[in-house]
CSV table of C-alpha atoms and ligand atoms in Angstrom, one decimal:
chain,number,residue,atom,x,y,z
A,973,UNK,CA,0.0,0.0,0.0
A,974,UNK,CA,1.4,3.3,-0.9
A,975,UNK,CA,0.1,6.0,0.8
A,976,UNK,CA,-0.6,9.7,-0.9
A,977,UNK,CA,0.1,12.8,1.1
A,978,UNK,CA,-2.2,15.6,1.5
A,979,UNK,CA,-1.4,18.8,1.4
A,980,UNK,CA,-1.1,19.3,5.0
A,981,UNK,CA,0.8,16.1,5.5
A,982,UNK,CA,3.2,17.2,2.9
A,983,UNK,CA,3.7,20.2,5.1
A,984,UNK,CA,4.2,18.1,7.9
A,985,UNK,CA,6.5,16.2,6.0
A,986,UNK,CA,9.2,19.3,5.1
A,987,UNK,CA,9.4,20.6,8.6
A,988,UNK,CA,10.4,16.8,9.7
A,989,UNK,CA,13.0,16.7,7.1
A,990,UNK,CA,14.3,20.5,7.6
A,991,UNK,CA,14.5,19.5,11.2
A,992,UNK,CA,16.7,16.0,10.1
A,993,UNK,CA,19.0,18.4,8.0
A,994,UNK,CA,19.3,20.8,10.9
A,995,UNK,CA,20.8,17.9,12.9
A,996,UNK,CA,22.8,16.5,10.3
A,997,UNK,CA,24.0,20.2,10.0
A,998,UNK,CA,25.3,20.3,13.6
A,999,UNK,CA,27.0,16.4,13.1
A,1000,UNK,CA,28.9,18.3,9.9
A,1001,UNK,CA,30.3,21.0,12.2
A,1002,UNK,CA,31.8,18.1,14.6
A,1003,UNK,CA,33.0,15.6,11.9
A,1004,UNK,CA,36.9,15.4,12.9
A,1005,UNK,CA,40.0,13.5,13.3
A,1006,UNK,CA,40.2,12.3,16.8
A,1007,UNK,CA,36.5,12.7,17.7
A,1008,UNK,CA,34.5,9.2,18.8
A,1009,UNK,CA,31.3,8.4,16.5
A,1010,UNK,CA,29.4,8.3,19.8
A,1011,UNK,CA,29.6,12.1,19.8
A,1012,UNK,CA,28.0,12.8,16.8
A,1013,UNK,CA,24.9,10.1,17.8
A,1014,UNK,CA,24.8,12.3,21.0
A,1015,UNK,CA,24.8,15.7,19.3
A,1016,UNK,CA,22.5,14.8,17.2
A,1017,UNK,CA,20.0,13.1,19.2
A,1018,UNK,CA,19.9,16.2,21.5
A,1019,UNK,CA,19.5,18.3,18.8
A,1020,UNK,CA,15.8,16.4,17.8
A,1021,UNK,CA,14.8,16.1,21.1
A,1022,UNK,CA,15.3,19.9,21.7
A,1023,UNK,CA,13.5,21.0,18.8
A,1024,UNK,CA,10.5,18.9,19.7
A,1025,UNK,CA,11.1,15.4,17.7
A,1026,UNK,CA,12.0,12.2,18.3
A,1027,UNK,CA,15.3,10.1,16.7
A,1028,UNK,CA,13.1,7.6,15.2
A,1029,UNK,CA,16.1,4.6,14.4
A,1030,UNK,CA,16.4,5.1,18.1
A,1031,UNK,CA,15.6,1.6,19.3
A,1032,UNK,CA,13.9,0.9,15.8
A,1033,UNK,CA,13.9,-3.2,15.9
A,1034,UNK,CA,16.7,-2.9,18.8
A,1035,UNK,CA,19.0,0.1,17.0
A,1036,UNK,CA,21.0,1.2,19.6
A,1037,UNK,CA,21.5,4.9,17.8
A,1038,UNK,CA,20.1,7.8,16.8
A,1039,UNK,CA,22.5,7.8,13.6
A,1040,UNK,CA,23.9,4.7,11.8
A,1041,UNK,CA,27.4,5.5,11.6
A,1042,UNK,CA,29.4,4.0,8.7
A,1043,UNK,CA,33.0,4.5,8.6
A,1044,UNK,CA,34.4,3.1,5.6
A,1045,UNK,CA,33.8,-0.2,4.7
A,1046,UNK,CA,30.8,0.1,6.6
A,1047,UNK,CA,27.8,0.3,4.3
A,1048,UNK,CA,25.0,0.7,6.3
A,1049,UNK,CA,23.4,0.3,10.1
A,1050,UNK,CA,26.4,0.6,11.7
A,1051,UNK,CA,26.4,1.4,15.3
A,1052,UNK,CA,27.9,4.6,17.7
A,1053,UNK,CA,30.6,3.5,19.7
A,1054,UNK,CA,33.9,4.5,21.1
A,1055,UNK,CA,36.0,4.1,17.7
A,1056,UNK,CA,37.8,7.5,17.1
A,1057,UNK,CA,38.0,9.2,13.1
A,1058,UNK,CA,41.1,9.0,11.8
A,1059,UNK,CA,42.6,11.2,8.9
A,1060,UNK,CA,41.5,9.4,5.6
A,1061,UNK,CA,38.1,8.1,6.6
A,1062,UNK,CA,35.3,8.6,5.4
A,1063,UNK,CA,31.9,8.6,7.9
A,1064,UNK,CA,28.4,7.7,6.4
A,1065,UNK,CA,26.3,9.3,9.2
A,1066,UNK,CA,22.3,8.1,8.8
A,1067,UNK,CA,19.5,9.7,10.5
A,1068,UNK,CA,15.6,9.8,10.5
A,1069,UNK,CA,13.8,12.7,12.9
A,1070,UNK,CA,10.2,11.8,13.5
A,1071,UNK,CA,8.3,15.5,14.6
A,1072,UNK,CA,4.9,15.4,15.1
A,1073,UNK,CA,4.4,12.1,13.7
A,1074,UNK,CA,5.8,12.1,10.3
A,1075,UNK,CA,9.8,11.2,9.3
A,1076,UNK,CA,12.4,12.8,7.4
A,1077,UNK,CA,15.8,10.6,6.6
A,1078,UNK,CA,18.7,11.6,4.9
A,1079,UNK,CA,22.2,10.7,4.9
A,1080,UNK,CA,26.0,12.1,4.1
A,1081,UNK,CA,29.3,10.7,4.0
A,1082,UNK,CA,32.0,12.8,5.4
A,1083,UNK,CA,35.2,12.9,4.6
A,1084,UNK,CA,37.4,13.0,7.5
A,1085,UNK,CA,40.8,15.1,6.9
A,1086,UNK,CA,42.7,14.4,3.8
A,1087,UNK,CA,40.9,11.2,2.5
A,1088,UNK,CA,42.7,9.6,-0.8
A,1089,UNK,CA,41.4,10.8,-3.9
A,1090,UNK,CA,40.0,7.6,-5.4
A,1091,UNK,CA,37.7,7.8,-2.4
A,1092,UNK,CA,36.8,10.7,-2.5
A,1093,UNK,CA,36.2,10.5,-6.0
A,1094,UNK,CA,33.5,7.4,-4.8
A,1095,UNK,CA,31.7,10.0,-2.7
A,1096,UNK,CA,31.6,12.5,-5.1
A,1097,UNK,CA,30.0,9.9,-7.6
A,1098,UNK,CA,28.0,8.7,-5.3
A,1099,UNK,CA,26.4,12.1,-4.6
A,1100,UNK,CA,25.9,12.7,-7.6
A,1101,UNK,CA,24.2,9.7,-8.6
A,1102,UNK,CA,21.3,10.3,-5.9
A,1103,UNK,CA,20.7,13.6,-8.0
A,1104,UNK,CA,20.1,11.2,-10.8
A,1105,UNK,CA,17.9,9.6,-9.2
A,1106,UNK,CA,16.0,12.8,-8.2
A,1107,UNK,CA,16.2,13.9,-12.1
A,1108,UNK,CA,14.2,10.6,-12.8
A,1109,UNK,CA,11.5,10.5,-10.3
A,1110,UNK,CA,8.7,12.6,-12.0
A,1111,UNK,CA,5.6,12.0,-11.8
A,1112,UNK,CA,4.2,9.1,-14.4
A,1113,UNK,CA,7.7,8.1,-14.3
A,1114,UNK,CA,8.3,4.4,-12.6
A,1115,UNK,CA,10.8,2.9,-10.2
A,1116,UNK,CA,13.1,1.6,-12.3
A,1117,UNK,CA,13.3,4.6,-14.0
A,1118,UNK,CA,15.2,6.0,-11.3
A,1119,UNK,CA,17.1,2.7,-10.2
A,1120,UNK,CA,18.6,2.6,-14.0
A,1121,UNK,CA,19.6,6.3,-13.5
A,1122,UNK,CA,21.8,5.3,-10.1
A,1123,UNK,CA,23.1,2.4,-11.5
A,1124,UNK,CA,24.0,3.4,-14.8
A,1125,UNK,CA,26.0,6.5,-13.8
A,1126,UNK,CA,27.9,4.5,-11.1
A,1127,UNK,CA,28.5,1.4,-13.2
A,1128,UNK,CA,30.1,4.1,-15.7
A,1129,UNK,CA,32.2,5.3,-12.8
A,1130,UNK,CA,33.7,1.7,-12.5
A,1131,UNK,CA,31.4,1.4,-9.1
A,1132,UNK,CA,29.5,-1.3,-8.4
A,1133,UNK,CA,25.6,-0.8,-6.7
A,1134,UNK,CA,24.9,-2.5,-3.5
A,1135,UNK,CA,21.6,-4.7,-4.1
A,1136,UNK,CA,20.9,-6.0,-0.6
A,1137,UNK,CA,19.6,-2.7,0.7
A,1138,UNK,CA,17.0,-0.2,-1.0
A,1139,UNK,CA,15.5,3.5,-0.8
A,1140,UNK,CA,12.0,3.5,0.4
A,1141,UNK,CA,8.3,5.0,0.4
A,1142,UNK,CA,8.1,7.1,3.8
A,1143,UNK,CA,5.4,9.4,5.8
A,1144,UNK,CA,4.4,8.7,9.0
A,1145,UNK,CA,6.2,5.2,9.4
A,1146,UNK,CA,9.9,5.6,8.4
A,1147,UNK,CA,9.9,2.3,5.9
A,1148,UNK,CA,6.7,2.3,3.5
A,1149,UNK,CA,6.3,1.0,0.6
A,1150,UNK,CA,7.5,1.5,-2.7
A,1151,UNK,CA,10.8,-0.3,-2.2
A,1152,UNK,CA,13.4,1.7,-3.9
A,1153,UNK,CA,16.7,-0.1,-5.6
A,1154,UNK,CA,19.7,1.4,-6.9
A,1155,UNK,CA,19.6,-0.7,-9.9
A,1156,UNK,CA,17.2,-2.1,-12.3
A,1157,UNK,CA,15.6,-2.0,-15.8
A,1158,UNK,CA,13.7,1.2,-17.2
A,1159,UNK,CA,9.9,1.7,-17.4
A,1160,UNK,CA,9.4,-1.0,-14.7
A,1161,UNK,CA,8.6,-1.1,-11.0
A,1162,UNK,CA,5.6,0.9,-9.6
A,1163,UNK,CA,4.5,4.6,-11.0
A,1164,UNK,CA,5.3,8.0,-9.5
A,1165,UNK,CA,2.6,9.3,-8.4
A,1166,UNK,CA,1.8,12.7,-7.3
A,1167,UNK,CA,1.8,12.7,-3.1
A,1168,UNK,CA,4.2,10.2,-2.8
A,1169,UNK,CA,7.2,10.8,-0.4
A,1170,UNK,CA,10.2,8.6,-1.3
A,1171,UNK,CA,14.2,8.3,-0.2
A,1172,UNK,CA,16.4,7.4,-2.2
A,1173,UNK,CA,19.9,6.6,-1.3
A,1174,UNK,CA,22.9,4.8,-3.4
A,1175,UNK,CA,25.2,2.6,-1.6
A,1176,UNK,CA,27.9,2.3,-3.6
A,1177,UNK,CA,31.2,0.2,-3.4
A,1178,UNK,CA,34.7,1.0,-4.7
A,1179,UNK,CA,35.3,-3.0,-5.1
A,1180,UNK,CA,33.1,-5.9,-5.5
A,1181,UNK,CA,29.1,-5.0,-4.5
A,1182,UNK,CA,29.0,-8.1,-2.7
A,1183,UNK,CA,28.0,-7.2,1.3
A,1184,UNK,CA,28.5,-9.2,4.8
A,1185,UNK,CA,26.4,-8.7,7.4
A,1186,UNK,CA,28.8,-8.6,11.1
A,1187,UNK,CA,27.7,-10.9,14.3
A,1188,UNK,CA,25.9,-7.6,15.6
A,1189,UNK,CA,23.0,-8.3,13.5
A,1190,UNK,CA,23.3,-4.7,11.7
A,1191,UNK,CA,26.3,-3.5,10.7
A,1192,UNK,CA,26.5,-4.4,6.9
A,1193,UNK,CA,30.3,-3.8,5.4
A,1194,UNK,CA,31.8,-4.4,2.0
A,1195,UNK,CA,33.1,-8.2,1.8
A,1196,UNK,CA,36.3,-7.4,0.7
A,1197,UNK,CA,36.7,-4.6,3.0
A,1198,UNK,CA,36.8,-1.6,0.8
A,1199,UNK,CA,35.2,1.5,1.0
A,1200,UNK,CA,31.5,2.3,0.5
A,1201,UNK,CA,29.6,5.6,0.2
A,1202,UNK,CA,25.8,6.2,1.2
A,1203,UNK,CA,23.7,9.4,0.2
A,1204,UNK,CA,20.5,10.2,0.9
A,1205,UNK,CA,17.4,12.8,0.5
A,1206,UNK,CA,13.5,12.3,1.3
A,1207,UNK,CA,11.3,13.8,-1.9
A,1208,UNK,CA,7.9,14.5,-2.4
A,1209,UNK,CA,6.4,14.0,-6.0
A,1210,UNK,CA,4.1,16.4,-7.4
A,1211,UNK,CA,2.3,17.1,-10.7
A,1212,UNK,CA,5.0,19.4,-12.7
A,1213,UNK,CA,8.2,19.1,-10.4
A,1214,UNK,CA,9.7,16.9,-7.3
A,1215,UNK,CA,10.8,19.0,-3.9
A,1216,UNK,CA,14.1,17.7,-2.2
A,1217,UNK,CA,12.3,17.9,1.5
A,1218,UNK,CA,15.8,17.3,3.0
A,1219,UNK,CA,19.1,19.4,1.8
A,1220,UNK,CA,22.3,19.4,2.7
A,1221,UNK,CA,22.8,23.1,3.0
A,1222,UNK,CA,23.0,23.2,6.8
A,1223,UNK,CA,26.1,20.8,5.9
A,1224,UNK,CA,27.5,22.8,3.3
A,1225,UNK,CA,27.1,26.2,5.7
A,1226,UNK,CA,29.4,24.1,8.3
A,1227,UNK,CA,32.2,22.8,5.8
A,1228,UNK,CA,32.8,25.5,3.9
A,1229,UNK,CA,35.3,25.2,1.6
A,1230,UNK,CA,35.5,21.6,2.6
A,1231,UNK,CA,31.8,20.7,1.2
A,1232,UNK,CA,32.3,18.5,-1.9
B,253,MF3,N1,17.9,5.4,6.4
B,253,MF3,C1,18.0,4.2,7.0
B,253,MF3,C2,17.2,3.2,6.3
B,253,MF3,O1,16.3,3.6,5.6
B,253,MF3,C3,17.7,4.3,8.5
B,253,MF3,C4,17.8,3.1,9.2
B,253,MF3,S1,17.4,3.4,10.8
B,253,MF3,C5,17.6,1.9,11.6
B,253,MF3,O2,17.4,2.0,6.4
B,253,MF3,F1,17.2,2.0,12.8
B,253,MF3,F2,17.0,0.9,11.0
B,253,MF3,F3,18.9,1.6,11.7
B,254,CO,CO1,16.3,5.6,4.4
């Protein structure tokens, strides 16, 4: 079942996600060598709970964070804990804010310091591919429309798509349906249709796609170990156009010069 948004949820809907980017603002001023990826959980869970929402993956089946930290090979659901950034990573940092009953999720991967240049390169790709993405989700356009657009701009890249995990339908449960891949075949899949609220968000690998989930349960990382990058916006779909509900200004006002 894929729920249409009225109006009024649709407004409900962009503060939820301006408040998610707000908070994922505040984790881009802290991202740094030497700082512990519990801190940025804890910043940004205080910063939803004091503007009135709730850190909805906060024990969401058992997740033991308010952001899913992934530091390099780490692809996605990985937990907070005491492990300190080093020069050269790269952080994925995942977060959904629930306020006043609907959910906005996003993602960014940060570089950390210098990171090497074919992995930066990877996030840059990888960025770039969600905006593919966005460019094919019109309405009257279908899934796989925008599926093909990730995949084939990665796969040109020399990238390969993760094909475990999806983008996703979302409103007032975080997870609703459609199911949204990161690669598939054109003009299938389930239509766009105006009132939809989707996320969309590329997990890409610099090696082999194939993925491991660890002992934990959650933490999925690359099987051969190398890196992966994770992006991710929450749109709306309307007749004529499609609104980015999440941005990543608030991140790009904190890096600066740094912002890639
Ligand atoms: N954006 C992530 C997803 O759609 C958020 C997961 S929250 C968790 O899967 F609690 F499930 F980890
Ligand atoms: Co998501």
């Amino acid at each position: 079942m894929i729920y249409l948004k009225t109006p009024e949820e649709l407004e409900l809907m962009r503060k939820a996600c301006d408040l998610a980017s707000r908070a994922m603002g505040e984790i881009a001023k802290a991202v740094a060598p030497g700082v512990p990826t519990h801190r940025l959980d804890t910043i940004a869970r205080e910063y939803i709970l004091d503007n009135g929402g709730r850190p909805a993956c906060l024990g969401y089946g058992g997740f033991p964070g308010t952001v899913c930290i992934e530091v390099n090979e780490v692809v996605v659901h990985g937990f907070p804990s005491n492990y300190t950034l080093r020069e050269g990573d790269i952080v994925g940092c995942d977060l959904v804010a629930e306020l006043n009953g609907y959910n906005g999720d996003m993602c960014y991967t940060f570089p950390v310091g210098e990171v090497a240049p074919e992995v930066l390169q990877l996030c840059k790709v990888t960025k770039e591919s969600l905006y593919k993405g966005i460019e094919a989700a019109r309405e009257g356009r279908r899934i796989g429309d925008i599926a093909n657009a990730v995949q084939t701009y990665c796969e040109h890249h020399g990238y390969t798509v993760v094909r475990e995990m999806c983008g996703h339908g979302i409103g007032r449960k975080m997870h609703e349906s459609p199911e949204i891949p990161n690669y598939g075949r054109r003009g299938t899949g389930p239509m766009l249709k105006s009132g939809m609220c989707i996320c969309i968000e590329p997990m890409i690998n610099l090696g082999s796609r194939n993925v491991v989930i660890e002992p934990d349960g959650w933490t999925c990382r690359t099987r051969d170990r190398k890196p992966s990058a994770h992006y991710e916006h929450t749109l709306a779909i309307h007749p004529d156009s499609t609104e980015v509900l999440t941005t990543f200004d608030y991140i790009r006002e904190a890096l600066g010069d740094r912002f890639i």
